[in-house]
Coordinates of C-alpha atoms in Angstrom, one line a residue:
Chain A
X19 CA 20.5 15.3 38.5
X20 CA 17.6 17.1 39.7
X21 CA 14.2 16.4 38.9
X22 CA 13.3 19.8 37.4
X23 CA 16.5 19.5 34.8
X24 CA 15.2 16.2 34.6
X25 CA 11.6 17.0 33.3
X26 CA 13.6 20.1 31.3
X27 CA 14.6 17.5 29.3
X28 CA 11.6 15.4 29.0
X29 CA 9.6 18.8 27.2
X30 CA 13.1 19.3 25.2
X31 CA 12.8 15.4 23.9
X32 CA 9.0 15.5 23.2
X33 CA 9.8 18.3 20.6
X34 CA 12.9 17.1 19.4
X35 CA 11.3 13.9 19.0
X36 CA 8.1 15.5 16.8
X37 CA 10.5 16.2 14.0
X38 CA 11.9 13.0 13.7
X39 CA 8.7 11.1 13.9
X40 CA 6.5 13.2 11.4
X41 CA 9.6 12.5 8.8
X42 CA 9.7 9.4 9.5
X43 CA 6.1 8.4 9.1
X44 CA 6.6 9.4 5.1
X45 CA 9.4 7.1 5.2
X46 CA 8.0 4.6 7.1
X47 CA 4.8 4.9 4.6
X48 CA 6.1 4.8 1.6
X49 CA 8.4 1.9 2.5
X50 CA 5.3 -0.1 3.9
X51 CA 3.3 -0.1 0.4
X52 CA 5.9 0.4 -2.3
X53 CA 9.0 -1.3 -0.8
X54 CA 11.1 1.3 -1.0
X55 CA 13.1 3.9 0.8
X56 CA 12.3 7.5 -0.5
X57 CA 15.8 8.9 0.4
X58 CA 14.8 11.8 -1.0
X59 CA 12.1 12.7 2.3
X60 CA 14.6 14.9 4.1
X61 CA 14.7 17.1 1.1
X62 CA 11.3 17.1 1.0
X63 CA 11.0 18.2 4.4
X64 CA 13.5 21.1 3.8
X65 CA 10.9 21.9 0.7
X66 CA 8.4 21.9 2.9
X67 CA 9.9 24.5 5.4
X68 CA 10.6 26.8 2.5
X69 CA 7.4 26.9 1.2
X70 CA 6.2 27.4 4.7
X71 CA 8.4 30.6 4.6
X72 CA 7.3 31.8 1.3
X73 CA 3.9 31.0 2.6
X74 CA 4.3 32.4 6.2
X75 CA 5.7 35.5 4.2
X76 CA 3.6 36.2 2.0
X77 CA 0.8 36.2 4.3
X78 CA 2.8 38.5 6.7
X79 CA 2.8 40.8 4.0
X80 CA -0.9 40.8 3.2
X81 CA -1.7 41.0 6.7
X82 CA 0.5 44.0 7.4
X83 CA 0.1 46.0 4.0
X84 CA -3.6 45.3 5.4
X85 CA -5.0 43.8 2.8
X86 CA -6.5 41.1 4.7
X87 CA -6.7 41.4 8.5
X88 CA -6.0 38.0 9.9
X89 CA -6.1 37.4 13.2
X90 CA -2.2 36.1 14.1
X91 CA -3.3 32.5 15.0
X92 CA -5.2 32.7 11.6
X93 CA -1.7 33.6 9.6
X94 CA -0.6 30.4 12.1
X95 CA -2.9 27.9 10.8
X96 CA -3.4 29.2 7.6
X97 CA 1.3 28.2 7.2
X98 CA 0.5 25.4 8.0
X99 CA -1.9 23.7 6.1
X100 CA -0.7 25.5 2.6
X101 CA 2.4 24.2 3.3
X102 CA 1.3 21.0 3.9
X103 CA -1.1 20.6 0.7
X104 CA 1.6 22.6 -1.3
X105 CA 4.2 20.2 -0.4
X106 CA 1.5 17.6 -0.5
X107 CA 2.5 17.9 -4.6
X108 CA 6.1 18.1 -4.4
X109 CA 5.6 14.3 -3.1
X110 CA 2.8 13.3 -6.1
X111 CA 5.8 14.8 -8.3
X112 CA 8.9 12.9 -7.1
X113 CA 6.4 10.0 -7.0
X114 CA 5.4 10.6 -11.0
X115 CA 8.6 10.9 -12.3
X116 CA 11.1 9.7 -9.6
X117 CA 9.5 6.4 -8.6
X118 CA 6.7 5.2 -11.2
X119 CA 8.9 4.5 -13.9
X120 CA 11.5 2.5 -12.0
X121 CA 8.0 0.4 -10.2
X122 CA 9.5 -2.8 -11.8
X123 CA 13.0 -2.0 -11.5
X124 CA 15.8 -2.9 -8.8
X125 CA 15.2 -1.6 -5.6
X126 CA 18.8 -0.5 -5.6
X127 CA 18.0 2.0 -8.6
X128 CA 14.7 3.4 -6.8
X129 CA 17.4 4.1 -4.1
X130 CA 19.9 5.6 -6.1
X131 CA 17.0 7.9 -7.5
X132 CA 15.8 9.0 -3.9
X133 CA 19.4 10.7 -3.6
X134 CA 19.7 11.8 -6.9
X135 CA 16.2 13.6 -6.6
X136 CA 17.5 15.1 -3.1
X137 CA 20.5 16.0 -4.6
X138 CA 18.3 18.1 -6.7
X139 CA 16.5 19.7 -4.4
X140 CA 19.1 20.7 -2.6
X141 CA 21.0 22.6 -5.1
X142 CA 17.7 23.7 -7.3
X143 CA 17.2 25.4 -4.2
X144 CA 20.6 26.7 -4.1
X145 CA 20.1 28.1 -7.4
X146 CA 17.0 29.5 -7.1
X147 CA 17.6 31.2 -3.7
X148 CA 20.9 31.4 -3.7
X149 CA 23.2 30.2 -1.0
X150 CA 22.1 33.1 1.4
X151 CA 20.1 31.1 4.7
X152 CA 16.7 32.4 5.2
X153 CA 15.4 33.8 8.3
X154 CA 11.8 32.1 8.9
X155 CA 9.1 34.7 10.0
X156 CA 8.2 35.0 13.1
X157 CA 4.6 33.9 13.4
X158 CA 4.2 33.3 17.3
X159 CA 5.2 35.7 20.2
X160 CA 7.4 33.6 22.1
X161 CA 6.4 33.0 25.5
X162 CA 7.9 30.9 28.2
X163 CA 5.9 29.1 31.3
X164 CA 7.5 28.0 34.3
X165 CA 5.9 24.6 35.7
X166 CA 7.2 23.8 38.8
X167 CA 10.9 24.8 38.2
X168 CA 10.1 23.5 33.8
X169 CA 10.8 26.1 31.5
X170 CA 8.0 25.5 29.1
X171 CA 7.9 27.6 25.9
X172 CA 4.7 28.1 23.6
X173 CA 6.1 26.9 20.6
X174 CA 7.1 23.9 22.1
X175 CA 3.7 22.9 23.1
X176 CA 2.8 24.0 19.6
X177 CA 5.3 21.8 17.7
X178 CA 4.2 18.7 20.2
X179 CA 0.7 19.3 20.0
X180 CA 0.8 19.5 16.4
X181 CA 2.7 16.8 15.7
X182 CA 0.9 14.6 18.0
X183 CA -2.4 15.9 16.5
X184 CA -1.2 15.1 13.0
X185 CA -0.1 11.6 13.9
X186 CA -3.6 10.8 15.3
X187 CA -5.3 12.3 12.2
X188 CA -3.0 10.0 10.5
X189 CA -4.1 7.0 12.7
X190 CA -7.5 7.4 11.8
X191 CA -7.1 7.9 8.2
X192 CA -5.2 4.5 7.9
X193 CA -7.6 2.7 9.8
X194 CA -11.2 4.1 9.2
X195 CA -10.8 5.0 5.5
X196 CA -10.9 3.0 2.4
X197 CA -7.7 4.5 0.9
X198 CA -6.1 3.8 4.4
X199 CA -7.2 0.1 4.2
X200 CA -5.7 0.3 0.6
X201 CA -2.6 1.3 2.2
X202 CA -2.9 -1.2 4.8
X203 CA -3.6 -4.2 2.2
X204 CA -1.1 -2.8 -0.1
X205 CA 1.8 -2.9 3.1
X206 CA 1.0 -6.7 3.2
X207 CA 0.8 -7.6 -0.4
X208 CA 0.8 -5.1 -3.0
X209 CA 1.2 -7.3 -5.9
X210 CA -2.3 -8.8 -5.9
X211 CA -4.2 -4.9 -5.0
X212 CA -4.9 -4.6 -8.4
X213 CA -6.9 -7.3 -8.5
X214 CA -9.2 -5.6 -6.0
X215 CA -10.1 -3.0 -8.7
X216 CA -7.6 -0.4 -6.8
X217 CA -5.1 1.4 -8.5
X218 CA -1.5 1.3 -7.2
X219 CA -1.1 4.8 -9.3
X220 CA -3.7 6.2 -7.3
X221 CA -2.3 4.8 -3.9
X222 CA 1.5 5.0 -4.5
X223 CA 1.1 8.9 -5.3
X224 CA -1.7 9.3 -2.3
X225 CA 1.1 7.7 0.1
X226 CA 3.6 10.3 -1.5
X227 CA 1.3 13.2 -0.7
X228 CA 0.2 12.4 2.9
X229 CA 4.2 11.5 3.6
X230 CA 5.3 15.0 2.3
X231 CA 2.2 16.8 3.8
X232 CA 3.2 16.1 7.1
X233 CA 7.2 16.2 6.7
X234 CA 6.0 20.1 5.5
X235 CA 4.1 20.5 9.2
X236 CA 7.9 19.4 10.0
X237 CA 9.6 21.8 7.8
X238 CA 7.3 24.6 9.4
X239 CA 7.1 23.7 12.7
X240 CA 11.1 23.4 12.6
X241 CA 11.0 26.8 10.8
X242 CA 9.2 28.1 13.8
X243 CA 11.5 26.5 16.5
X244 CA 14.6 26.9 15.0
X245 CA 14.2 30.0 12.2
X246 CA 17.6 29.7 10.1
X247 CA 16.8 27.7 6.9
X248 CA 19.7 26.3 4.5
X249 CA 19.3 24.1 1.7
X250 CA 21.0 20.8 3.3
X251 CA 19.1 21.4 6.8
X252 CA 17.1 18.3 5.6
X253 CA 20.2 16.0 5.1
X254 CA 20.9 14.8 8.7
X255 CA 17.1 15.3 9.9
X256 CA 16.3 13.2 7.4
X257 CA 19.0 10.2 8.0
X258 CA 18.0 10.7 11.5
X259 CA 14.5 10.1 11.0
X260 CA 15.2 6.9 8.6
X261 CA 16.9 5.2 11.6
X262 CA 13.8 6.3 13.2
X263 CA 11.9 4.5 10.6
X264 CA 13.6 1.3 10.6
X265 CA 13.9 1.7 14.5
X266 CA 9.7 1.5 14.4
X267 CA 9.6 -1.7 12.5
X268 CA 8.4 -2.4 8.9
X269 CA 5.0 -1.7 8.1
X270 CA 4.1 0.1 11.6
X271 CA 3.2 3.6 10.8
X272 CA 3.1 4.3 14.6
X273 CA 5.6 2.5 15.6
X274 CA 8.1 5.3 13.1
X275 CA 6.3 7.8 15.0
X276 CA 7.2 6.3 18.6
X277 CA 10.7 5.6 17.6
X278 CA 11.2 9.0 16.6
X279 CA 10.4 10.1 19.7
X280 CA 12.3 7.6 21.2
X281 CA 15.0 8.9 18.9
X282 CA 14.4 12.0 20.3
X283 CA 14.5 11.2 24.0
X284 CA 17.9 9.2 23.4
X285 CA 19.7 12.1 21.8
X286 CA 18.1 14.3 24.3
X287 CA 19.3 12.6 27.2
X288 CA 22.7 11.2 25.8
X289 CA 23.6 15.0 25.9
X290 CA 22.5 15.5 28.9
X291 CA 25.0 13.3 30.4
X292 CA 27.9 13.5 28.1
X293 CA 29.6 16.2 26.4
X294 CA 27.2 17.3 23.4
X295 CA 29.8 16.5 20.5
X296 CA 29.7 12.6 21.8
X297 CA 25.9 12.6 21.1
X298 CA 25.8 11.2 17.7
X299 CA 28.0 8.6 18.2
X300 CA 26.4 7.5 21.6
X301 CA 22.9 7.7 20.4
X302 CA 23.4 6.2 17.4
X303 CA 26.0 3.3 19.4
X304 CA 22.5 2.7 21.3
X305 CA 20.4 2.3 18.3
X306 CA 22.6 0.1 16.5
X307 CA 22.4 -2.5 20.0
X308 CA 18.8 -2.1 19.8
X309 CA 18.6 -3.3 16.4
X310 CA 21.2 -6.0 16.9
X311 CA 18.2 -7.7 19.5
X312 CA 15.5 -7.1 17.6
X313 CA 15.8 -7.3 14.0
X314 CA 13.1 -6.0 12.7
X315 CA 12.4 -2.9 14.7
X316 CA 10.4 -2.3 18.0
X317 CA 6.7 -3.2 15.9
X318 CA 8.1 -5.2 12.7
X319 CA 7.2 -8.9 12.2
X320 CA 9.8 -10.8 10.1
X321 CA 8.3 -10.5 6.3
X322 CA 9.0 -11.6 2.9
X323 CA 7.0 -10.0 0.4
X324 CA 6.0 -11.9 -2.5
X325 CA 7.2 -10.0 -5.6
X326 CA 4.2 -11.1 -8.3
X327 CA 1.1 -13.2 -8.6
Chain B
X186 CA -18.9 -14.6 -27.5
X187 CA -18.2 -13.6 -23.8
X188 CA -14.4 -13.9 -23.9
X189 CA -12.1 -14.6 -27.1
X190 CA -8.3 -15.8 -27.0
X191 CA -6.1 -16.5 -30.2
X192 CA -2.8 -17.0 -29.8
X193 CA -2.2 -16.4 -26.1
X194 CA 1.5 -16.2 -25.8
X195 CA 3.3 -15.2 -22.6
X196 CA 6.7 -15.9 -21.6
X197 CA 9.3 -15.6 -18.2
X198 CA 12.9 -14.5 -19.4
X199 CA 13.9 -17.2 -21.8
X200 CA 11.1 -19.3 -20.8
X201 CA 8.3 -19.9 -22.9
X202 CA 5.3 -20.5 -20.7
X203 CA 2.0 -20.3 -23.5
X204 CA 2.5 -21.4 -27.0
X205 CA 0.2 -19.3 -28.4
X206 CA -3.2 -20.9 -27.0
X207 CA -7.0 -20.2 -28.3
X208 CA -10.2 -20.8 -26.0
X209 CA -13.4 -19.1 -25.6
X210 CA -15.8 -18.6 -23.0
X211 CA -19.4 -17.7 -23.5
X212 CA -21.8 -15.7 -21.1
X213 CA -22.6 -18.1 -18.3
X214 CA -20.7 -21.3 -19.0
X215 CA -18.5 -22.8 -16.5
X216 CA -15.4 -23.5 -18.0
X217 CA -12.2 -25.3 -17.1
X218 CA -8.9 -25.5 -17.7
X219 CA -7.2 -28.7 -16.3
X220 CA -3.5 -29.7 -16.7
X221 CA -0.3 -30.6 -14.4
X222 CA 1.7 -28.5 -12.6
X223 CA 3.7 -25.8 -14.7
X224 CA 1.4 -26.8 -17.4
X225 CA 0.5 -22.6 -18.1
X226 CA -2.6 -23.0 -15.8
X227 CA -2.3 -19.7 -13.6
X228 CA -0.2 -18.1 -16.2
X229 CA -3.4 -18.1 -18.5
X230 CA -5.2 -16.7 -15.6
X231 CA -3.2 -14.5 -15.3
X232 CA -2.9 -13.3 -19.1
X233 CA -6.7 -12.5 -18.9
X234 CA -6.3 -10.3 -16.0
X235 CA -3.2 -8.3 -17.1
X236 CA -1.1 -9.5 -14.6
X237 CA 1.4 -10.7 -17.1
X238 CA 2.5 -9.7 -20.0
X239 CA 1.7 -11.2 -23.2
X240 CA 3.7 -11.5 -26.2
X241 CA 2.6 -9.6 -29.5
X242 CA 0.3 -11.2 -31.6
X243 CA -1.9 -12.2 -28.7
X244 CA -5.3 -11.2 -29.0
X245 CA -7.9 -11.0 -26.0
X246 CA -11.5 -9.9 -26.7
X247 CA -14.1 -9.2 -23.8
X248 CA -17.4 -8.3 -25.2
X249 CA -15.9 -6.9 -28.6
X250 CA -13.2 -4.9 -26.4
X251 CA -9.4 -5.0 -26.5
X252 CA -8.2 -6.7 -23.2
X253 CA -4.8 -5.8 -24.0
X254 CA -6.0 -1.4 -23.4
X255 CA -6.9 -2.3 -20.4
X256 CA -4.8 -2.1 -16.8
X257 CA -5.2 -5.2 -14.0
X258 CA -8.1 -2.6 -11.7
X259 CA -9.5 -1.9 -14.9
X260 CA -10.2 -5.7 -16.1
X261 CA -11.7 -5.8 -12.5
X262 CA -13.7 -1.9 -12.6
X263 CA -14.8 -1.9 -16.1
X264 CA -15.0 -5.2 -17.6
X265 CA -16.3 -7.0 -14.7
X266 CA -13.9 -9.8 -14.4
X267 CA -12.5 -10.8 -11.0
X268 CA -9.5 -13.5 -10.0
X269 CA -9.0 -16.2 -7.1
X270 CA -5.2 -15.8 -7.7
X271 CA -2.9 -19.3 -6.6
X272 CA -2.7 -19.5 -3.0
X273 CA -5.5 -17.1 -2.5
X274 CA -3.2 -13.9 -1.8
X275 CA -5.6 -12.4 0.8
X276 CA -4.9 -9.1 3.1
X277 CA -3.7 -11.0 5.9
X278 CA -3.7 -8.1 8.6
X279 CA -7.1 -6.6 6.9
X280 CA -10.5 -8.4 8.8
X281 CA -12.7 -10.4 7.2
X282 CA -15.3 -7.7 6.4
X283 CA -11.9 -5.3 5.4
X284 CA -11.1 -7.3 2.7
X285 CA -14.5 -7.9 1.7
X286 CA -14.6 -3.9 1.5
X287 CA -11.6 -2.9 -0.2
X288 CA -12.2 -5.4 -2.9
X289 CA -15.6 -2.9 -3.9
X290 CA -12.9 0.3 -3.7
X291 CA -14.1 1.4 -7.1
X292 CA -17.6 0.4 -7.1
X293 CA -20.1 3.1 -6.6
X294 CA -23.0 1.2 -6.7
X295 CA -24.0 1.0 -2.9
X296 CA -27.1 -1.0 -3.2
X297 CA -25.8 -3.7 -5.1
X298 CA -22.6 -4.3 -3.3
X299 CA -24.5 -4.7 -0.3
X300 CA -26.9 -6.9 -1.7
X301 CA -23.7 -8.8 -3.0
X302 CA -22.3 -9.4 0.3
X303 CA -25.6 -10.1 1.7
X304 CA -25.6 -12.9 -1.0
X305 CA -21.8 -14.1 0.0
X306 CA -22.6 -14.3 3.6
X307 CA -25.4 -16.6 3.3
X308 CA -23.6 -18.8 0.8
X309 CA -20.5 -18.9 3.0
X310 CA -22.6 -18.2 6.6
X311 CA -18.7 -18.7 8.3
X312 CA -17.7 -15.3 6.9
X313 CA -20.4 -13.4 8.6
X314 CA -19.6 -15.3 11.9
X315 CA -15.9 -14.1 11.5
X316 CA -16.1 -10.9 9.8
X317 CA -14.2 -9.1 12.5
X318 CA -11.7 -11.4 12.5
X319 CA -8.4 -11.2 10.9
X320 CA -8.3 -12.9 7.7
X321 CA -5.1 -14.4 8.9
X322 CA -6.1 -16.1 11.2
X323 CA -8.6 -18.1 9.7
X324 CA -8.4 -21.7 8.5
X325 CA -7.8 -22.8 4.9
X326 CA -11.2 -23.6 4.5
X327 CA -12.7 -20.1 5.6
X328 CA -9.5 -18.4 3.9
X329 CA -10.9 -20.0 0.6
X330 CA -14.5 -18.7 1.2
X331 CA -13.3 -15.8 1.7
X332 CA -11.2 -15.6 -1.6
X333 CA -14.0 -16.3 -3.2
X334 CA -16.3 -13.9 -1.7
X335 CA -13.5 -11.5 -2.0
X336 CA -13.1 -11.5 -5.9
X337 CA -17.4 -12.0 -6.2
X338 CA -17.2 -8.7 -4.3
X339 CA -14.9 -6.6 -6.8
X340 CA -16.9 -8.0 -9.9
X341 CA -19.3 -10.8 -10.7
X342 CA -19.9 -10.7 -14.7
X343 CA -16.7 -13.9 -15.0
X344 CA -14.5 -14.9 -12.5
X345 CA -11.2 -16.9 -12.6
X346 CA -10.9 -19.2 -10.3
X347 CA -7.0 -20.7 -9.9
X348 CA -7.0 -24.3 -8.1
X349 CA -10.2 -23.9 -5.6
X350 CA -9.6 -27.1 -4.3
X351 CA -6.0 -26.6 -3.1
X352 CA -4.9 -27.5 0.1
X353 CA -9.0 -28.5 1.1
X354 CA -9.9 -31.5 2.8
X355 CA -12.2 -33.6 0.3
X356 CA -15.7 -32.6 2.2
X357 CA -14.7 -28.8 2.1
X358 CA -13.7 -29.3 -1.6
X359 CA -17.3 -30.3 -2.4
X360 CA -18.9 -27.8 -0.5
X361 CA -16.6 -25.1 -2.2
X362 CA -17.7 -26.4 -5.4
X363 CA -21.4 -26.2 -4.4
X364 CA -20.9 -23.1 -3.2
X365 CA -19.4 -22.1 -7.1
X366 CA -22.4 -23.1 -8.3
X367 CA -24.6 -21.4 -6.4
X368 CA -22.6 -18.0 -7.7
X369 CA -22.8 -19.3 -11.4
X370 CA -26.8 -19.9 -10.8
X371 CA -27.7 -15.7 -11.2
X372 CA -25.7 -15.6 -14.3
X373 CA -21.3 -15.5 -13.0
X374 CA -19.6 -17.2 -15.5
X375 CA -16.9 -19.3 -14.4
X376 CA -13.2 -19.8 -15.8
X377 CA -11.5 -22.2 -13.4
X378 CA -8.1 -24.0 -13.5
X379 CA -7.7 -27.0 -11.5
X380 CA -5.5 -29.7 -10.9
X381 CA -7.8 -32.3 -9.7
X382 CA -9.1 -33.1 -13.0
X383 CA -12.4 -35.2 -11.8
X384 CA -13.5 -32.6 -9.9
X385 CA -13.1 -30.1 -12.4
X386 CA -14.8 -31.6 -15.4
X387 CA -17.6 -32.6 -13.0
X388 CA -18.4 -29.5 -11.9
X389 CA -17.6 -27.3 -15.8
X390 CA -19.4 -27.7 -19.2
X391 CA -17.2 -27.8 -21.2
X392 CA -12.7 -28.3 -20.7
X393 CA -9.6 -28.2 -22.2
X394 CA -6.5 -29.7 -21.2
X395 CA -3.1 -27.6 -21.0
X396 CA -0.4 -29.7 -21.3
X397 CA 3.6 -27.6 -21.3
X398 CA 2.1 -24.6 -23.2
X399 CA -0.6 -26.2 -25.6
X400 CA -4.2 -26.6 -25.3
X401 CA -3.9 -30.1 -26.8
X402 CA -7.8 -31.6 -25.9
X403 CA -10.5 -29.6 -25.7
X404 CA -14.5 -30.8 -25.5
X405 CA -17.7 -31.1 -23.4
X406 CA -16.9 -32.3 -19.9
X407 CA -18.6 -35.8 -20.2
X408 CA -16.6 -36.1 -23.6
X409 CA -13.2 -35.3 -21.9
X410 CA -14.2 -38.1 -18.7
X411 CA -14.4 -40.7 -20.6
X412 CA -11.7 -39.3 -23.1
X413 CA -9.0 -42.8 -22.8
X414 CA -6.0 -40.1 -23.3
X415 CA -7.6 -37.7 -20.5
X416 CA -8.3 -40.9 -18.6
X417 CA -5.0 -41.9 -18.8
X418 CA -3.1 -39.1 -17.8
X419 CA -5.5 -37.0 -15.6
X420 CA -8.1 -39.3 -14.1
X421 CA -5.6 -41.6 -13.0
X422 CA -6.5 -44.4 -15.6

């Protein structure tokens, strides 16, 4: 193995890995405050990359009918973001009526609802845009750089940069804000946050949006690397990135994000090795050791939450 | 009257754990509620701040208003009453200061919350030496301080106060008590449950005893120490 193929791999990882770990932050968040998995995020994330091609297209249009002259990095941006507050609600909404009523329920039924509301994402889509897969506009030139022998292209600096940038946005919010030290106080106990005159409805659905928000930068970012859409592209993505989750360690939002790169990097380099159609079943062979050693995750402590005052 | 309950009943499952209780508080009395364990002492507190459910035909009046239209943040935002819960339930990975914080989330009255923690950390001058510090990682003592200062930050018209005394060395216990009446001084009114009895009716005007469900004494606190039953069963004869 040479070193360039080597490094090849290393850029290939680092934006493989960036769409496991911005899904599984939403999972990872959304388990820290509300105890439960959303299992329906990977359809959220496939929301998210449709409405960053309905987005993406529709400002396509109004930039070539000229209606608006954006400047392309504008049209870029501008995906982005409306896919990310537009999703943003898609998350409030699952949270309303998914999630809310079933606060005091089983766990298992808030689980059973994640994959019933994916279910129906999946096949709302299919019925509102039919079973036909989507071609995702091309919003970037693609252009390739050669580094010393390392085929670098554009978007994947893009998707990386992105998702790295998101990540530490994220970081900040959690710590610095007072919604973020909601979260934070809610991850350790979220029975007694009431008590501190903050509403769990105005957290819960806050956690919901940020979670979908950035599994839309996903959506779009995968749109941009990868441009076939199809309404069950979220399915494996999205188990993938809530091994990821669990891989980080309950309650450590960064850790999701490092062990979705490190996701990344195994599958990556498990392929690299052995024939392509072992790389599941190796990759997923390593995880399972890891977690057999350490329990809780990379970043988890071991935790039992108290379940009322 | 501040605070009016008739026929507080709240129950687990099958298990009835209020009998339908009535007690009143009025602005700025200290108040307490002693009684064994499993006696219904944190499940009244608990009543008042919406934490539990209560059983129909309960009626909770705060200053003329319905308690039972209001949500758990809400008793805290709107009607001003805070809660030490049991065991003091504090954000463990949040600093000292960070918990202090949070607890003002909905307050928007910036001048008085930070003459409120100003206040808090020169009664409990510990908390401003470790306000950086994890609240885990503090001792039982400084953990209490800081439940206190904690629920005086989110809303300082009544607080609840369940068991202060748990788990503190007998010096600490005093000073904590001191320290509870130095909040009541500018006008906090004080509900507290407690198991140690003496201490309690020492420190409250006015008590009732809670015994399996039923308020079954009530009186001024001299009245109740030298009450032969209370004696008897709380003030160890």
């Amino acid at each position: 193995m040479t070193f360039t193929f080597f490094f090849q791999n290393v850029v290939n990882a680092l934006q493989w890995g960036s769409f496991y770990a911005l899904i599984a932050l939403g999972y990872a968040m959304v388990y820290s405050i509300l105890m439960l998995f959303n299992f329906a995020h990977g359809d959220i994330f496939m929301v998210g990359s449709y409405i960053g091609f309905g987005v993406a297209t529709g400002l396509l249009y109004l930039v070539t009918s000229g209606f608006i002259p954006l400047p392309h990095w504008l049209v870029l941006v501008l995906t982005i973001v409306i896919s990310m507050f537009l999703t943003s609600f898609v998350g409030v909404i699952v949270e309303r009526i998914g999630y809310r009523p079933l606060r005091n329920a089983p766990r298992a039924s808030a689980a059973i609802t994640g994959l019933m509301i994916g279910i129906i994402l999946e096949t709302g889509n299919l019925a509102l845009l039919g079973a036909r897969r989507l071609n995702f506009p091309s919003l970037i030139m693609s252009r390739t750089y050669e580094i010393g022998g390392v085929f670098v292209t554009n978007k994947k600096i893009l998707v990386v940069l992105v998702s790295i940038g998101l990540m530490l946005a994220l970081d900040q919010f959690v710590r610095k804000t007072k919604w973020g030290m909601a979260m934070r106080a809610m991850s350790y106990d979220f029975v007694v946050v009431p008590l501190m005159g903050v509403s769990i409805d105005v957290i819960a659905p806050l956690t919901f949006a940020i979670g979908s928000g950035l599994a839309a930068a996903g959506g779009v970012l995968y749109g941009i690397a990868y441009p076939i859409l199809d309404p069950y592209m979220g399915i494996l993505i999205g188990w993938k990135a809530f091994v990821a989750a669990i891989l980080g360690g309950r309650g450590s939002i960064m850790g999701a994000a490092l062990a979705g790169f490190l996701l990344g990097f195994i599958e990556i380099f498990v392929a690299m090795i052995f024939p392509s159609t072992l790389r599941d079943l190796i990759a997923f062979s390593i995880v399972l050791a890891i977690l057999t050693f350490r329990p809780y995750g990379f970043f988890g402590k071991p935790y039992s939450a108290k379940l009322r005052l | 009257m501040l605070l009016e309950v008739k026929n507080l009943r709240v129950s687990y499952g099958n298990i009835k754990a209020l009998h339908g209780i009535d007690f009143q508080v009025d602005e700025g009395e200290i108040v307490c509620i002693i009684g064994a364990n499993g006696a219904g002492k944190s499940t009244t507190l608990r009543a008042i701040s919406r934490m539990v459910e209560v059983e129909e035909g309960t009626q909770m009046t705060f200053m003329g208003k319905d308690m039972l239209k209001y949500k758990p943040e809400k008793v805290v935002s709107e009607l001003g009453i805070s809660h030490v819960p049991e065991g003091r339930r504090l954000f463990g990975n949040l600093t000292v200061m960070e918990n202090l914080k949070l607890a003002t989330f909905a307050r928007k009255d910036k001048e008085k919350i930070k003459k409120d923690m100003e206040r808090m950390f020169s009664i409990f001058p510990r908390l401003e030496e470790r306000k950086n510090q994890e609240a885990g990682t503090l001792s039982g003592g400084e953990q209490q301080m800081l439940a206190v200062a904690r629920a005086y930050m989110s809303a300082q018209r009544v607080m609840l106060l369940d068991e202060p005394s748990m788990g503190l060395a007998p010096k600490l216990m005093l000073s904590m008590f001191d320290s509870l009446a130095e909040i009541s001084r500018e006008g906090t009114t004080i509900l507290l449950v407690e198991q140690n009895a003496r201490l309690a009716l020492k420190f409250a005007q006015r008590g009732y005893v809670l015994e399996t469900g039923n308020l079954v004494i009530e009186g001024k606190s001299e009245d109740l120490l030298n009450d032969p039953e209370v004696k008897k069963a709380y003030l160890g004869g």
